[in-house]
């Protein structure tokens, strides 16, 4: 079961990164926010065992951190 979970997380990460590569007209801050949210969501999912609340919380925290980078 853990192997399926890892494969799912990796697949979602690759899909998210591929989708973000199409955002070439975004500002640097917007890109940092999106990347932070993606990394936070993956981290939150891994740390909480796939909990929806953990994933959403990780995305929120990662987005805020990504938005503040480079200020």
Short mmCIF file of N, CA and C in Angstrom, two decimals:
data_model
loop_
_atom_site.label_atom_id
_atom_site.label_comp_id
_atom_site.label_asym_id
_atom_site.label_seq_id
_atom_site.Cartn_x
_atom_site.Cartn_y
_atom_site.Cartn_z
N UNK A 1 0.82 -1.20 0.00
CA UNK A 1 0.00 0.00 0.00
C UNK A 1 0.86 1.25 0.00
N UNK A 2 1.97 1.23 0.71
CA UNK A 2 2.84 2.40 0.75
C UNK A 2 3.45 2.68 -0.62
N UNK A 3 3.70 1.64 -1.40
CA UNK A 3 4.27 1.85 -2.74
C UNK A 3 3.27 2.59 -3.63
N UNK A 4 2.01 2.25 -3.51
CA UNK A 4 0.98 2.93 -4.30
C UNK A 4 0.89 4.39 -3.89
N UNK A 5 0.99 4.66 -2.60
CA UNK A 5 0.93 6.03 -2.10
C UNK A 5 2.11 6.84 -2.64
N UNK A 6 3.30 6.27 -2.61
CA UNK A 6 4.48 6.98 -3.12
C UNK A 6 4.36 7.24 -4.61
N UNK A 7 3.88 6.27 -5.36
CA UNK A 7 3.70 6.45 -6.80
C UNK A 7 2.68 7.55 -7.07
N UNK A 8 1.62 7.59 -6.29
CA UNK A 8 0.60 8.62 -6.46
C UNK A 8 1.16 10.01 -6.18
N UNK A 9 1.93 10.15 -5.11
CA UNK A 9 2.52 11.44 -4.77
C UNK A 9 3.49 11.90 -5.85
N UNK A 10 4.33 11.00 -6.32
CA UNK A 10 5.28 11.36 -7.38
C UNK A 10 4.55 11.75 -8.66
N UNK A 11 3.52 11.01 -9.01
CA UNK A 11 2.76 11.32 -10.21
C UNK A 11 2.09 12.67 -10.11
N UNK A 12 1.48 12.98 -8.98
CA UNK A 12 0.84 14.28 -8.79
C UNK A 12 1.86 15.41 -8.83
N UNK A 13 3.03 15.18 -8.28
CA UNK A 13 4.08 16.19 -8.30
C UNK A 13 4.53 16.47 -9.73
N UNK A 14 4.74 15.43 -10.49
CA UNK A 14 5.16 15.60 -11.89
C UNK A 14 4.08 16.33 -12.68
N UNK A 15 2.83 15.97 -12.47
CA UNK A 15 1.73 16.65 -13.17
C UNK A 15 1.67 18.13 -12.79
N UNK A 16 1.83 18.43 -11.52
CA UNK A 16 1.79 19.83 -11.08
C UNK A 16 2.94 20.63 -11.67
N UNK A 17 4.12 20.05 -11.66
CA UNK A 17 5.27 20.76 -12.23
C UNK A 17 5.13 20.96 -13.74
N UNK A 18 4.55 19.99 -14.41
CA UNK A 18 4.32 20.12 -15.84
C UNK A 18 3.29 21.22 -16.11
N UNK A 19 2.25 21.27 -15.31
CA UNK A 19 1.23 22.30 -15.49
C UNK A 19 1.81 23.69 -15.23
N UNK A 20 2.69 23.79 -14.26
CA UNK A 20 3.28 25.10 -13.95
C UNK A 20 4.24 25.56 -15.03
N UNK A 21 4.80 24.64 -15.79
CA UNK A 21 5.74 25.05 -16.82
C UNK A 21 5.03 25.84 -17.93
N UNK A 22 3.73 25.73 -18.02
CA UNK A 22 2.96 26.48 -19.01
C UNK A 22 2.64 27.89 -18.56
N UNK A 23 3.10 28.28 -17.40
CA UNK A 23 2.80 29.60 -16.84
C UNK A 23 3.96 30.57 -17.07
N UNK A 24 4.41 30.68 -18.28
CA UNK A 24 5.58 31.50 -18.56
C UNK A 24 5.31 32.99 -18.43
N UNK A 25 4.05 33.42 -18.48
CA UNK A 25 3.76 34.83 -18.37
C UNK A 25 3.51 35.27 -16.93
N UNK A 26 3.75 34.40 -15.97
CA UNK A 26 3.57 34.73 -14.56
C UNK A 26 4.78 35.53 -14.06
N UNK A 27 4.54 36.38 -13.07
CA UNK A 27 5.65 37.11 -12.46
C UNK A 27 6.49 36.15 -11.62
N UNK A 28 7.66 36.59 -11.24
CA UNK A 28 8.54 35.75 -10.44
C UNK A 28 7.87 35.41 -9.09
N UNK A 29 7.20 36.37 -8.50
CA UNK A 29 6.53 36.15 -7.22
C UNK A 29 5.39 35.14 -7.37
N UNK A 30 4.63 35.23 -8.47
CA UNK A 30 3.55 34.27 -8.72
C UNK A 30 4.10 32.86 -8.88
N UNK A 31 5.21 32.73 -9.59
CA UNK A 31 5.83 31.42 -9.76
C UNK A 31 6.30 30.87 -8.43
N UNK A 32 6.94 31.71 -7.61
CA UNK A 32 7.39 31.26 -6.29
C UNK A 32 6.22 30.81 -5.43
N UNK A 33 5.11 31.53 -5.51
CA UNK A 33 3.92 31.16 -4.74
C UNK A 33 3.40 29.80 -5.18
N UNK A 34 3.30 29.59 -6.49
CA UNK A 34 2.79 28.32 -7.01
C UNK A 34 3.72 27.16 -6.67
N UNK A 35 5.01 27.39 -6.80
CA UNK A 35 5.97 26.33 -6.48
C UNK A 35 5.92 26.01 -4.99
N UNK A 36 5.87 27.06 -4.15
CA UNK A 36 5.78 26.84 -2.71
C UNK A 36 4.53 26.07 -2.32
N UNK A 37 3.41 26.41 -2.95
CA UNK A 37 2.16 25.70 -2.65
C UNK A 37 2.23 24.24 -3.07
N UNK A 38 2.83 23.98 -4.20
CA UNK A 38 2.96 22.60 -4.67
C UNK A 38 3.85 21.78 -3.75
N UNK A 39 5.00 22.33 -3.42
CA UNK A 39 5.92 21.62 -2.53
C UNK A 39 5.30 21.44 -1.16
N UNK A 40 4.61 22.47 -0.67
CA UNK A 40 3.95 22.37 0.63
C UNK A 40 2.86 21.31 0.64
N UNK A 41 2.09 21.23 -0.45
CA UNK A 41 1.03 20.23 -0.53
C UNK A 41 1.61 18.82 -0.51
N UNK A 42 2.66 18.61 -1.26
CA UNK A 42 3.29 17.29 -1.29
C UNK A 42 3.87 16.96 0.08
N UNK A 43 4.55 17.93 0.68
CA UNK A 43 5.12 17.71 2.01
C UNK A 43 4.04 17.44 3.05
N UNK A 44 2.96 18.20 3.00
CA UNK A 44 1.86 17.99 3.93
C UNK A 44 1.21 16.64 3.75
N UNK A 45 1.08 16.20 2.51
CA UNK A 45 0.50 14.88 2.24
C UNK A 45 1.39 13.77 2.77
N UNK A 46 2.68 13.94 2.58
CA UNK A 46 3.61 12.90 3.04
C UNK A 46 3.65 12.85 4.56
N UNK A 47 3.72 14.01 5.20
CA UNK A 47 3.84 14.04 6.66
C UNK A 47 2.58 13.57 7.37
N UNK A 48 1.42 13.77 6.76
CA UNK A 48 0.17 13.38 7.42
C UNK A 48 -0.42 12.09 6.87
N UNK A 49 0.31 11.41 6.02
CA UNK A 49 -0.18 10.14 5.49
C UNK A 49 -1.30 10.30 4.49
N UNK A 50 -1.34 11.42 3.78
CA UNK A 50 -2.35 11.63 2.75
C UNK A 50 -3.61 12.32 3.23
N UNK A 51 -3.58 12.86 4.43
CA UNK A 51 -4.74 13.56 4.97
C UNK A 51 -5.05 14.80 4.13
N UNK A 52 -6.31 15.02 3.84
CA UNK A 52 -6.71 16.19 3.05
C UNK A 52 -6.41 17.49 3.76
N UNK A 53 -6.62 17.50 5.08
CA UNK A 53 -6.34 18.71 5.86
C UNK A 53 -4.84 18.99 5.88
N UNK A 54 -4.04 17.96 6.02
CA UNK A 54 -2.59 18.13 6.01
C UNK A 54 -2.09 18.62 4.67
N UNK A 55 -2.68 18.10 3.60
CA UNK A 55 -2.29 18.53 2.25
C UNK A 55 -2.66 19.99 2.02
N UNK A 56 -3.87 20.36 2.41
CA UNK A 56 -4.31 21.75 2.24
C UNK A 56 -3.50 22.69 3.12
N UNK A 57 -3.23 22.28 4.34
CA UNK A 57 -2.42 23.10 5.23
C UNK A 57 -1.01 23.29 4.71
N UNK A 58 -0.43 22.22 4.20
CA UNK A 58 0.91 22.31 3.62
C UNK A 58 0.93 23.23 2.41
N UNK A 59 -0.11 23.16 1.59
CA UNK A 59 -0.19 24.03 0.42
C UNK A 59 -0.30 25.50 0.84
N UNK A 60 -1.10 25.76 1.86
CA UNK A 60 -1.27 27.14 2.33
C UNK A 60 0.04 27.69 2.89
N UNK A 61 0.69 26.92 3.74
CA UNK A 61 1.95 27.38 4.32
C UNK A 61 3.02 27.53 3.25
N UNK A 62 3.11 26.56 2.35
CA UNK A 62 4.09 26.65 1.27
C UNK A 62 3.84 27.83 0.35
N UNK A 63 2.58 28.12 0.07
CA UNK A 63 2.25 29.27 -0.77
C UNK A 63 2.65 30.58 -0.14
N UNK A 64 2.41 30.70 1.17
CA UNK A 64 2.80 31.92 1.88
C UNK A 64 4.32 32.07 1.88
N UNK A 65 5.03 30.99 2.17
CA UNK A 65 6.49 31.05 2.18
C UNK A 65 7.01 31.39 0.78
N UNK A 66 6.47 30.74 -0.23
CA UNK A 66 6.89 31.03 -1.60
C UNK A 66 6.62 32.48 -2.00
N UNK A 67 5.53 33.02 -1.52
CA UNK A 67 5.18 34.41 -1.83
C UNK A 67 6.14 35.39 -1.17
N UNK A 68 6.64 35.03 0.01
CA UNK A 68 7.51 35.93 0.76
C UNK A 68 8.98 35.81 0.35
N UNK A 69 9.35 34.79 -0.38
CA UNK A 69 10.74 34.60 -0.79
C UNK A 69 11.15 35.74 -1.72
N UNK A 70 12.29 36.31 -1.45
CA UNK A 70 12.83 37.35 -2.33
C UNK A 70 12.28 38.74 -2.09
N UNK A 71 11.61 38.94 -0.99
CA UNK A 71 11.07 40.26 -0.68
C UNK A 71 12.13 41.21 -0.31
#
